Amino acid sequence: MLRHVTTYLEAIREAIREEMEADPDVFIMGEDIGAYGGAFRITEGLLAEFGPHRVIDTPISEAAIVGAAIGAAHMGLKPVCEMQFIDFIAPAFNVIVNFAAKVRYRTGAGAGLVIRGPCGAGVRAGPFHSQNVESYFANVPGLKMVAPATVRDAKGLLKAAIRDPDPVLFFEHKYLYRRLKDELPAGEEILTPLGKARTHREGADLTIVTYGAMVHTAHEAAERVAHEDGAEVEIIDLRSLQPLDAAAVLDSVRKTGRLLIVHEAPRFGGFGGELAAVACEGAFEWLDAPIRRVTARDTPVPYAAPLEDAHLPQVADIVSMAREQLNY
């Protein structure tokens, strides 16, 4: 089978293009996504291919973008909204959590839309363009959230999100856009179901649960632990945060007896707290060491490179905590 080398960014563009080709009800909207091709050039070329009625440049108002998308979804269309940076989802918070997330419960008709945008730090973009916002929305029933860590999942999860009948928040890590590459089969549809985690690395001594760009940081740490300590670390890539594949987490913890949670967002109130609760409720008697977390610091993301590096979880941080658990 023919294969083509694809970046994480290109996989997202491919998913959008394929869904627009397959379904005339799919359209995209956002700031500068048309002639300019998007802040990161993800939508480059789509205006020429599909025209201004399906590639819609909007005013600089995230609340208006999402509000219009909800209305379009109720008319049977399938909007995909771009936030130039996921940080800017904040102005749309009210309409997302108080309408989009609750409309199926209130009316029986869901709002099938996708809100996607670049999240995460590591690119020296400072406190207003580097956030991870998953914990803001994790407590809101009715929303689905995905955070792909691989090229294949960037494509497959976005296609699944576009087809989903309810609102999906799609967190794509900007650090991975052009750094991550993979060979994808040409002509084969890639569709990754929401709510299913993936075993990124097999192991029997310790479980690391993570998602997004931290999967790769954790992988590097696991390889170092294997080489220097002779211990095999299993890495569970959640892929979907809501719905959460709790069974995959619990199965791995029951196998290894140890759990280390890694995420890039700040520690306090972060998604890792929920993962720890899931493990305690479902696999406490299998634990041979306390659950630990490696996260970002509880500060805004610094701009200066040394400060940003100190703020973010690093390979050495994960290795140190993994050794503490393995030697407990």
Coordinates of C-alpha atoms in Angstrom, one line a residue:
M1 CA 0.0 0.0 0.0
L2 CA 1.3 3.5 -0.9
R3 CA 2.1 5.7 2.2
H4 CA 2.9 9.3 2.5
V5 CA 4.8 11.2 5.1
T6 CA 2.5 13.5 7.0
T7 CA 3.0 16.0 9.7
Y8 CA 0.6 16.4 12.7
L9 CA -0.5 19.7 11.2
E10 CA -1.1 18.2 7.7
A11 CA -3.1 15.3 9.3
I12 CA -5.5 17.8 10.8
R13 CA -5.9 19.6 7.4
E14 CA -6.4 16.2 5.7
A15 CA -9.2 15.3 8.2
I16 CA -11.0 18.6 7.5
R17 CA -10.6 18.3 3.8
E18 CA -11.8 14.7 3.7
E19 CA -14.8 15.4 5.8
M20 CA -15.7 18.4 3.7
E21 CA -15.4 16.4 0.5
A22 CA -17.5 13.6 2.0
D23 CA -20.3 15.7 3.5
P24 CA -21.5 19.1 2.0
D25 CA -22.9 20.0 5.4
V26 CA -19.4 20.3 6.9
F27 CA -18.0 23.8 6.9
I28 CA -15.2 25.7 8.8
M29 CA -15.2 29.1 10.4
G30 CA -12.7 31.2 12.3
E31 CA -10.4 34.2 12.2
D32 CA -8.1 34.4 9.2
I33 CA -8.8 30.8 8.1
G34 CA -9.6 31.8 4.5
A35 CA -7.2 33.7 2.3
Y36 CA -4.6 33.7 5.0
G37 CA -4.9 30.0 5.7
G38 CA -5.0 30.2 9.5
A39 CA -2.5 31.4 12.0
F40 CA -0.6 28.2 11.6
R41 CA -1.6 27.5 8.0
I42 CA -3.7 24.6 8.9
T43 CA -6.6 25.7 6.6
E44 CA -4.3 26.7 3.7
G45 CA -5.8 26.0 0.3
L46 CA -9.3 25.1 1.6
L47 CA -10.8 28.4 0.5
A48 CA -9.8 27.9 -3.1
E49 CA -11.1 24.3 -2.9
F50 CA -14.4 24.8 -1.2
G51 CA -15.3 28.5 -1.6
P52 CA -16.3 31.3 0.9
H53 CA -19.6 29.7 1.8
R54 CA -17.8 26.7 3.4
V55 CA -14.6 28.4 4.5
I56 CA -15.8 31.5 6.5
D57 CA -13.6 34.2 7.8
T58 CA -15.2 35.6 11.0
P59 CA -14.9 38.7 13.1
I60 CA -12.6 38.6 16.1
S61 CA -15.2 37.3 18.5
E62 CA -15.0 33.8 19.8
A63 CA -18.4 34.0 21.4
A64 CA -19.9 34.9 18.1
I65 CA -18.0 32.1 16.3
V66 CA -19.3 29.5 18.6
G67 CA -22.8 31.0 19.0
A68 CA -23.2 31.0 15.2
A69 CA -21.9 27.4 15.0
I70 CA -24.4 26.2 17.5
G71 CA -27.2 27.8 15.4
A72 CA -25.8 26.2 12.3
A73 CA -25.6 22.8 14.0
H74 CA -29.3 23.0 14.9
M75 CA -30.1 23.7 11.3
G76 CA -28.4 20.4 10.4
L77 CA -25.0 21.7 9.4
K78 CA -21.6 20.5 10.8
P79 CA -19.5 23.4 11.8
V80 CA -15.8 23.2 12.7
C81 CA -14.7 26.3 14.6
E82 CA -11.0 27.3 14.9
M83 CA -9.7 29.2 17.9
Q84 CA -6.4 30.8 16.7
F85 CA -5.0 29.8 20.1
I86 CA -7.1 27.6 22.5
D87 CA -6.5 30.3 25.2
F88 CA -9.0 32.4 23.3
I89 CA -11.8 30.0 24.0
A90 CA -12.4 31.9 27.2
P91 CA -14.7 34.5 25.6
A92 CA -16.9 31.7 24.4
F93 CA -17.0 29.8 27.7
N94 CA -20.5 30.9 28.6
V95 CA -22.1 29.7 25.3
I96 CA -20.2 26.5 25.4
V97 CA -21.0 25.4 28.9
N98 CA -24.4 26.9 29.4
F99 CA -25.8 26.1 26.0
A100 CA -23.9 23.8 23.7
A101 CA -23.1 21.3 26.5
K102 CA -26.7 21.3 27.9
V103 CA -28.9 21.6 24.8
R104 CA -29.3 17.8 24.3
Y105 CA -30.4 17.5 27.9
R106 CA -32.8 20.4 27.5
T107 CA -34.3 19.7 24.1
G108 CA -33.2 16.2 23.0
A109 CA -31.3 17.7 20.0
G110 CA -27.6 17.9 20.3
A111 CA -25.3 20.6 19.0
G112 CA -22.9 18.7 16.7
L113 CA -19.9 21.0 16.3
V114 CA -16.2 20.9 16.8
I115 CA -14.1 23.6 18.5
R116 CA -10.5 23.0 17.7
G117 CA -7.4 25.0 18.4
P118 CA -3.7 25.0 19.3
C119 CA -3.0 24.3 23.0
G120 CA 0.1 23.9 25.0
A121 CA 3.5 25.4 25.8
G122 CA 7.1 24.8 24.8
V123 CA 7.3 27.2 21.9
R124 CA 8.1 30.4 23.9
A125 CA 4.7 32.0 23.3
G126 CA 4.1 33.3 26.8
P127 CA 1.2 33.2 29.2
F128 CA -1.6 34.2 26.7
H129 CA -0.8 31.7 23.9
S130 CA 0.4 28.6 25.8
Q131 CA -2.4 27.3 28.1
N132 CA -3.9 23.9 28.4
V133 CA -7.6 24.4 29.2
E134 CA -9.0 20.9 29.6
S135 CA -9.7 21.2 33.3
Y136 CA -11.9 24.2 32.7
F137 CA -14.3 22.0 30.8
A138 CA -13.8 18.6 32.5
N139 CA -16.6 19.3 35.0
V140 CA -19.2 20.1 32.4
P141 CA -21.5 17.1 31.4
G142 CA -22.4 17.1 27.7
L143 CA -19.0 18.1 26.3
K144 CA -16.5 15.7 24.7
M145 CA -12.8 16.5 24.7
V146 CA -9.9 14.9 22.8
A147 CA -6.1 15.5 22.8
P148 CA -4.3 13.6 20.1
A149 CA -0.6 12.7 20.6
T150 CA 0.1 11.1 17.2
V151 CA -0.2 12.0 13.6
R152 CA -2.6 9.2 13.0
D153 CA -4.8 10.2 15.9
A154 CA -4.8 13.8 15.0
K155 CA -6.5 12.8 11.8
G156 CA -8.6 9.9 13.1
L157 CA -9.9 11.7 16.2
L158 CA -10.8 14.9 14.3
K159 CA -12.8 12.9 11.7
A160 CA -14.6 11.2 14.5
A161 CA -15.2 14.5 16.3
I162 CA -16.7 16.1 13.1
R163 CA -19.1 13.1 12.8
D164 CA -20.1 13.2 16.4
P165 CA -23.6 14.5 17.2
D166 CA -22.5 16.5 20.3
P167 CA -20.0 19.3 20.9
V168 CA -16.4 18.2 20.9
L169 CA -13.4 20.2 22.0
F170 CA -10.3 19.3 20.0
F171 CA -7.0 20.2 21.7
E172 CA -4.1 20.0 19.2
H173 CA -0.7 20.7 20.7
K174 CA 1.1 23.3 18.7
Y175 CA 4.5 21.9 19.7
L176 CA 3.7 18.9 17.6
Y177 CA 2.5 20.6 14.5
R178 CA 5.6 20.4 12.3
R179 CA 7.9 18.3 14.6
L180 CA 5.8 15.1 14.5
K181 CA 5.7 13.1 11.3
D182 CA 4.4 9.7 10.3
E183 CA 3.7 7.6 7.3
L184 CA -0.1 7.3 6.7
P185 CA -1.6 5.0 4.1
A186 CA -2.8 6.8 1.0
G187 CA -6.5 6.3 0.3
E188 CA -7.3 4.5 3.5
E189 CA -9.8 6.2 5.8
I190 CA -8.5 6.7 9.3
L191 CA -11.1 7.0 12.0
T192 CA -10.3 6.8 15.7
P193 CA -13.3 6.2 18.0
L194 CA -13.8 8.7 20.8
G195 CA -13.5 7.4 24.3
K196 CA -10.8 4.7 23.6
A197 CA -7.3 5.0 25.1
R198 CA -4.2 3.6 23.4
T199 CA -1.3 1.7 24.9
H200 CA 1.6 3.7 23.7
R201 CA 4.3 1.5 25.3
E202 CA 4.0 -1.9 26.9
G203 CA 5.5 -2.4 30.4
A204 CA 5.0 -4.4 33.6
D205 CA 6.6 -2.3 36.3
L206 CA 4.9 1.2 36.3
T207 CA 2.0 2.8 34.5
I208 CA 2.3 6.4 33.2
V209 CA -1.1 7.9 32.2
T210 CA -0.8 11.0 30.0
Y211 CA -2.1 12.6 26.8
G212 CA -1.1 15.1 24.1
A213 CA 2.5 16.2 23.8
M214 CA 3.4 14.7 27.2
V215 CA 3.1 11.2 25.6
H216 CA 6.4 11.9 23.9
T217 CA 8.1 13.3 26.9
A218 CA 6.9 10.3 28.9
H219 CA 8.2 8.0 26.2
E220 CA 11.7 9.4 26.4
A221 CA 11.7 9.1 30.2
A222 CA 10.5 5.5 29.9
E223 CA 13.3 4.6 27.5
R224 CA 15.8 6.1 29.9
V225 CA 14.4 4.1 32.8
A226 CA 14.5 0.9 30.8
H227 CA 18.1 1.5 29.7
E228 CA 19.5 2.7 33.1
D229 CA 17.3 0.9 35.6
G230 CA 16.1 -2.2 33.8
A231 CA 12.4 -1.4 34.5
E232 CA 9.7 -1.4 31.9
V233 CA 7.2 1.5 32.0
E234 CA 3.8 1.2 30.4
I235 CA 2.4 4.4 28.9
I236 CA -1.4 4.9 28.4
D237 CA -2.2 7.6 26.0
L238 CA -5.8 8.7 26.9
R239 CA -6.5 10.3 23.5
S240 CA -10.0 11.1 24.8
L241 CA -10.4 13.0 28.1
Q242 CA -14.2 12.9 27.9
P243 CA -15.4 10.2 27.6
L244 CA -12.6 8.8 29.6
D245 CA -11.5 5.2 29.1
A246 CA -11.2 4.4 32.8
A247 CA -11.1 0.7 32.1
A248 CA -7.8 1.1 30.2
V249 CA -6.3 3.0 33.1
L250 CA -7.4 0.5 35.7
D251 CA -6.4 -2.5 33.7
S252 CA -2.8 -1.1 33.4
V253 CA -2.6 -0.2 37.1
R254 CA -3.8 -3.6 38.1
K255 CA -1.0 -5.1 36.0
T256 CA 1.9 -2.8 37.1
G257 CA 0.8 -1.9 40.7
R258 CA 2.1 1.7 40.3
L259 CA 0.7 4.8 38.7
L260 CA 2.4 8.0 37.6
I261 CA 0.2 10.7 36.1
V262 CA 1.8 13.3 33.8
H263 CA 0.2 16.4 32.3
E264 CA 1.3 19.8 31.1
A265 CA -1.4 21.8 32.8
P266 CA -0.9 23.1 36.3
R267 CA -1.2 20.7 39.2
F268 CA -3.9 22.2 41.4
G269 CA -7.4 21.3 40.0
G270 CA -5.8 19.6 37.0
F271 CA -7.1 16.6 35.1
G272 CA -4.6 14.4 37.0
G273 CA -6.6 14.7 40.2
E274 CA -9.6 13.0 38.5
L275 CA -7.3 10.2 37.2
A276 CA -5.9 9.6 40.7
A277 CA -9.5 9.4 42.0
V278 CA -10.4 6.9 39.3
A279 CA -7.4 4.7 40.2
C280 CA -8.1 4.9 44.0
E281 CA -11.7 4.0 43.5
G282 CA -11.1 1.2 41.1
A283 CA -7.7 -0.3 41.8
F284 CA -6.6 0.8 45.3
E285 CA -5.9 -2.7 46.5
W286 CA -3.5 -3.4 43.5
L287 CA -1.3 -0.3 44.3
D288 CA 2.2 -1.1 45.6
A289 CA 3.2 2.5 45.8
P290 CA 1.5 5.9 46.3
I291 CA 0.1 7.5 43.2
R292 CA 2.3 10.4 42.0
R293 CA 1.8 13.3 39.6
V294 CA 4.3 15.2 37.4
T295 CA 2.7 18.4 36.1
A296 CA 3.4 22.0 35.3
R297 CA 3.9 24.5 38.1
D298 CA 0.9 26.4 39.4
T299 CA 1.9 29.6 37.6
P300 CA 1.1 31.3 34.3
V301 CA 3.3 30.0 31.5
P302 CA 6.5 32.1 31.5
Y303 CA 7.8 33.6 28.3
A304 CA 11.5 33.4 29.0
A305 CA 13.0 30.1 27.8
P306 CA 14.7 29.0 31.1
L307 CA 11.6 29.9 33.1
E308 CA 9.3 28.0 30.7
D309 CA 11.5 25.0 30.9
A310 CA 11.4 25.1 34.7
H311 CA 7.6 25.5 34.5
L312 CA 7.0 22.5 32.3
P313 CA 7.4 18.8 33.1
Q314 CA 10.7 17.6 31.8
V315 CA 12.1 14.1 31.1
A316 CA 14.3 14.3 34.1
D317 CA 11.3 15.1 36.4
I318 CA 9.4 12.0 35.1
V319 CA 12.5 9.8 35.4
S320 CA 13.1 11.0 39.0
M321 CA 9.5 10.3 40.1
A322 CA 9.4 7.0 38.2
R323 CA 12.4 5.8 40.2
E324 CA 10.9 6.9 43.4
Q325 CA 7.9 4.8 42.8
L326 CA 9.8 1.8 41.5
N327 CA 12.0 1.8 44.6
Y328 CA 9.1 2.4 47.0

